[in-house]
Coordinates of C-alpha atoms in Angstrom, one line a residue:
M1 CA -10.3 -7.8 -4.0
S2 CA -13.3 -8.2 -1.9
S3 CA -13.5 -6.6 1.6
R4 CA -12.0 -8.9 4.2
S5 CA -13.1 -9.0 7.8
D6 CA -10.6 -9.0 10.6
T7 CA -11.9 -12.1 12.4
G8 CA -10.0 -15.1 13.7
V9 CA -8.0 -15.2 16.9
A10 CA -8.7 -11.6 17.6
Q11 CA -12.4 -12.0 17.5
G12 CA -13.8 -11.9 21.0
T13 CA -10.4 -10.8 22.4
F14 CA -10.7 -7.1 21.7
P15 CA -14.5 -6.6 21.3
E16 CA -14.3 -2.8 20.8
R17 CA -12.2 -3.4 17.7
Q18 CA -14.8 -5.4 15.9
G19 CA -17.6 -3.8 13.9
R20 CA -21.1 -5.2 13.5
Q21 CA -20.0 -7.3 10.6
G22 CA -16.4 -8.0 11.7
Q23 CA -14.9 -4.9 10.2
K24 CA -12.4 -3.2 12.5
L25 CA -13.8 0.0 13.9
S26 CA -10.6 1.9 13.0
D27 CA -11.2 0.7 9.4
R28 CA -14.6 2.2 9.4
V29 CA -13.4 5.5 10.8
Y30 CA -10.5 5.5 8.3
G31 CA -12.8 4.8 5.4
D32 CA -15.3 7.5 6.5
I33 CA -12.6 10.2 6.7
I34 CA -11.3 9.2 3.3
D35 CA -14.8 9.4 1.9
R36 CA -15.3 12.9 3.4
I37 CA -12.0 14.1 2.0
I38 CA -12.7 12.7 -1.5
K39 CA -16.1 14.4 -1.5
G40 CA -14.6 17.7 -0.3
E41 CA -16.3 17.8 3.1
Y42 CA -12.9 18.1 4.5
G43 CA -10.9 20.3 2.1
E44 CA -7.2 20.4 1.5
G45 CA -5.5 22.4 4.3
Q46 CA -8.6 22.1 6.5
R47 CA -8.4 21.0 10.1
L48 CA -10.2 17.8 10.9
P49 CA -12.5 17.6 13.8
S50 CA -10.8 16.9 17.1
E51 CA -10.1 13.3 18.2
E52 CA -12.9 13.7 20.8
K53 CA -15.4 15.0 18.2
L54 CA -14.4 12.2 15.7
A55 CA -14.9 9.6 18.5
Q56 CA -18.4 11.0 19.2
M57 CA -19.3 11.1 15.5
H58 CA -18.4 7.4 15.1
G59 CA -19.4 6.1 18.5
V60 CA -15.9 4.8 19.2
S61 CA -13.1 5.5 21.7
R62 CA -10.3 8.0 21.1
P63 CA -7.6 5.2 20.7
I64 CA -9.7 3.8 17.8
V65 CA -9.6 7.3 16.2
R66 CA -5.9 7.6 16.8
E67 CA -5.3 4.4 15.0
A68 CA -7.3 5.6 12.0
L69 CA -5.5 8.9 12.0
A70 CA -2.1 7.2 12.2
R71 CA -2.8 5.2 9.1
L72 CA -4.1 8.3 7.2
R73 CA -0.8 10.0 8.1
E74 CA 1.1 7.0 6.8
D75 CA -0.9 7.2 3.6
G76 CA 0.1 10.8 3.2
L77 CA -3.5 12.0 3.3
I78 CA -3.2 14.1 6.5
R79 CA -0.6 15.8 8.6
S80 CA -0.7 16.3 12.3
H81 CA 0.8 19.1 14.5
R82 CA 1.1 18.6 18.2
G83 CA -1.4 20.8 20.0
A84 CA -3.0 22.0 16.7
G85 CA -4.7 18.8 15.4
S86 CA -4.7 17.0 12.1
F87 CA -5.1 18.7 8.7
V88 CA -5.9 17.4 5.2
R89 CA -2.7 17.2 3.2
L90 CA -4.0 15.5 0.0
R91 CA -7.4 15.0 -1.6
P92 CA -7.5 11.8 -3.7
D93 CA -9.1 11.9 -7.2
R94 CA -12.8 11.2 -7.0
A95 CA -12.2 8.6 -9.7
M96 CA -10.7 6.3 -7.0
L97 CA -14.3 5.4 -6.0
D98 CA -14.8 4.2 -9.6
F99 CA -11.9 1.8 -9.3
A100 CA -12.4 0.5 -5.8
P101 CA -15.3 0.4 -3.3
L102 CA -14.6 2.5 -0.3
E103 CA -14.8 -0.5 2.1
S104 CA -11.9 -2.2 0.3
L105 CA -9.4 0.6 0.8
A106 CA -8.4 -0.5 4.3
D107 CA -7.7 -4.0 3.1
I108 CA -5.6 -2.7 0.1
Q109 CA -3.5 -0.7 2.5
R110 CA -3.1 -3.6 5.0
C111 CA -1.9 -5.8 2.2
F112 CA 0.8 -3.2 1.5
E113 CA 1.7 -3.2 5.2
F114 CA 2.1 -7.0 5.1
R115 CA 4.1 -6.9 1.9
I116 CA 6.5 -4.4 3.3
A117 CA 7.3 -6.8 6.2
V118 CA 7.6 -9.9 4.0
E119 CA 9.2 -8.5 0.8
A120 CA 11.9 -6.4 2.4
E121 CA 13.2 -9.6 3.9
S122 CA 12.6 -11.4 0.6
A123 CA 14.8 -8.9 -1.2
R124 CA 17.5 -9.1 1.5
L125 CA 17.7 -12.9 1.2
A126 CA 17.5 -12.8 -2.6
A127 CA 20.6 -10.6 -2.6
L128 CA 22.4 -13.2 -0.4
N129 CA 21.2 -16.4 -2.0
A130 CA 20.4 -15.7 -5.7
T131 CA 22.2 -17.9 -8.2
A132 CA 23.2 -16.9 -11.7
E133 CA 19.9 -18.4 -12.9
D134 CA 17.9 -16.4 -10.4
R135 CA 19.6 -13.2 -11.3
A136 CA 18.8 -13.8 -15.0
A137 CA 15.2 -14.4 -14.1
I138 CA 15.0 -11.2 -12.1
S139 CA 16.6 -9.3 -15.0
A140 CA 14.2 -10.8 -17.5
A141 CA 11.3 -9.8 -15.3
F142 CA 12.7 -6.3 -15.0
A143 CA 13.1 -6.1 -18.8
L144 CA 9.4 -7.1 -19.2
L145 CA 8.5 -4.2 -17.0
E146 CA 10.4 -1.9 -19.3
Q147 CA 8.6 -3.3 -22.3
R148 CA 5.2 -2.8 -20.7
I149 CA 6.1 0.9 -20.1
R150 CA 7.1 1.3 -23.7
E151 CA 3.7 -0.2 -24.7
N152 CA 1.9 2.1 -22.3
A153 CA 0.3 -1.0 -20.7
L154 CA -0.7 -1.4 -17.1
G155 CA 2.0 -4.0 -16.7
V156 CA 0.4 -5.6 -13.6
D157 CA 1.5 -9.1 -14.8
A158 CA 5.1 -7.9 -15.2
D159 CA 5.1 -6.1 -11.8
Y160 CA 3.8 -9.2 -10.0
G161 CA 6.3 -11.3 -11.9
F162 CA 9.2 -9.2 -10.9
H163 CA 8.4 -9.5 -7.2
L164 CA 7.7 -13.2 -7.5
A165 CA 11.1 -13.7 -9.2
I166 CA 12.8 -12.1 -6.2
A167 CA 10.8 -14.3 -3.8
H168 CA 12.0 -17.4 -5.7
A169 CA 15.6 -16.2 -5.5
T170 CA 15.4 -16.4 -1.7
H171 CA 15.5 -20.2 -1.9
N172 CA 12.9 -20.3 0.8
R173 CA 9.7 -21.6 -0.8
F174 CA 7.5 -19.9 1.8
F175 CA 8.3 -16.4 0.4
A176 CA 7.1 -17.4 -3.1
D177 CA 4.2 -19.4 -1.7
T178 CA 3.1 -16.4 0.2
L179 CA 3.1 -14.2 -2.9
V180 CA 1.3 -16.8 -4.9
S181 CA -1.4 -17.0 -2.2
L182 CA -1.7 -13.2 -2.2
E183 CA -1.7 -12.8 -6.0
A184 CA -5.3 -11.5 -6.1
P185 CA -5.0 -8.8 -3.5
I186 CA -1.5 -7.8 -4.7
T187 CA -2.5 -7.4 -8.3
Y188 CA -5.7 -5.6 -7.3
G189 CA -3.7 -3.0 -5.5
Q190 CA -1.2 -2.7 -8.4
R191 CA -4.1 -2.4 -10.9
L192 CA -5.7 0.4 -8.8
A193 CA -2.5 2.4 -8.4
R194 CA -1.4 2.0 -12.1
G195 CA -5.0 2.5 -13.4
L196 CA -5.3 5.8 -11.6
G197 CA -1.8 6.7 -12.6
Q198 CA -2.6 6.2 -16.3
R199 CA -5.1 9.1 -16.0
H200 CA -2.0 11.3 -15.7
P201 CA 0.4 10.1 -18.5
G202 CA 4.0 9.7 -17.4
F203 CA 3.2 10.7 -13.9
H204 CA 4.3 7.7 -11.9
L205 CA 5.7 5.0 -14.2
P206 CA 9.2 6.4 -14.6
E207 CA 9.4 6.9 -10.8
V208 CA 8.1 3.3 -10.1
Q209 CA 10.5 1.8 -12.6
Q210 CA 13.4 3.6 -11.1
E211 CA 12.5 2.1 -7.7
H212 CA 12.4 -1.3 -9.4
R213 CA 15.8 -0.6 -10.9
R214 CA 17.3 0.1 -7.5
I215 CA 16.0 -3.1 -6.1
H216 CA 17.2 -5.0 -9.2
D217 CA 20.7 -3.5 -9.1
S218 CA 21.1 -4.1 -5.4
I219 CA 20.1 -7.7 -5.6
L220 CA 22.4 -8.4 -8.6
A221 CA 25.3 -6.6 -6.7
G222 CA 24.6 -8.9 -3.7
D223 CA 24.0 -5.9 -1.4
A224 CA 21.4 -7.3 1.0
E225 CA 20.8 -4.2 3.1
R226 CA 20.3 -1.9 0.2
A227 CA 18.0 -4.4 -1.5
S228 CA 15.9 -4.6 1.7
H229 CA 15.9 -0.8 2.1
F230 CA 14.9 -0.2 -1.5
M231 CA 12.1 -2.8 -1.4
R232 CA 10.7 -1.3 1.8
E233 CA 10.9 2.2 0.2
H234 CA 9.2 1.0 -3.0
L235 CA 6.3 -0.6 -1.3
G236 CA 5.8 2.3 1.0
N237 CA 5.7 4.6 -2.0
S238 CA 3.3 2.3 -3.8
R239 CA 1.0 2.4 -0.8
R240 CA 0.9 6.2 -0.9
R241 CA 0.5 6.2 -4.7
V242 CA -2.9 4.5 -4.3
F243 CA -4.1 7.9 -3.2
Q244 CA -1.9 10.1 -5.4
G245 CA -3.0 8.6 -8.7

């Protein structure tokens, strides 16, 4: 997935948010802090510079820094304590930079944010609207995921297929159309998380598949709220696993 600029309707509206080449300033701060954590400049347990210092270092306002820090907390990389500042919680594997260029990480995580919003509702509607044929397709996609695990394969095709089968089961074509249009960034993020995870055999795949099973079972049971909850939980965990591989 290539780095995407946040241009469009926002361009010119919030000039401080746009970098020299269209990159959000908070994305630049976010990426720089990740880079420093990966390289050990900010070690695990170490306190980050203050918001004021980070703002001075990057030539941005404190609200921009706060936005970057909020996303780092969501990713599980830092923790913050009122009155004490922010501290490094997790140092990602340096191999991450072999899999993905630093400037792409913000877009990968934004894609997960978007998917959480869209696919939680997709799972809810699938639980309400799925036909017997749809349920069979979702179960077949889940079985293919199981097979990929047995083969010790990345299984990105099966993972994407499972989510797409759920989107089709909504019987609202815009959910499936959205996933098809996002296939490249979705599979890029899946490949990154699974590729890093394979460096630690058995570390994540059973956990990921259990999350898929809960989604699968809730949809087949027609439990819309649980299906939505488990999809949101799964994609939130997937977002964090990008840095925990």
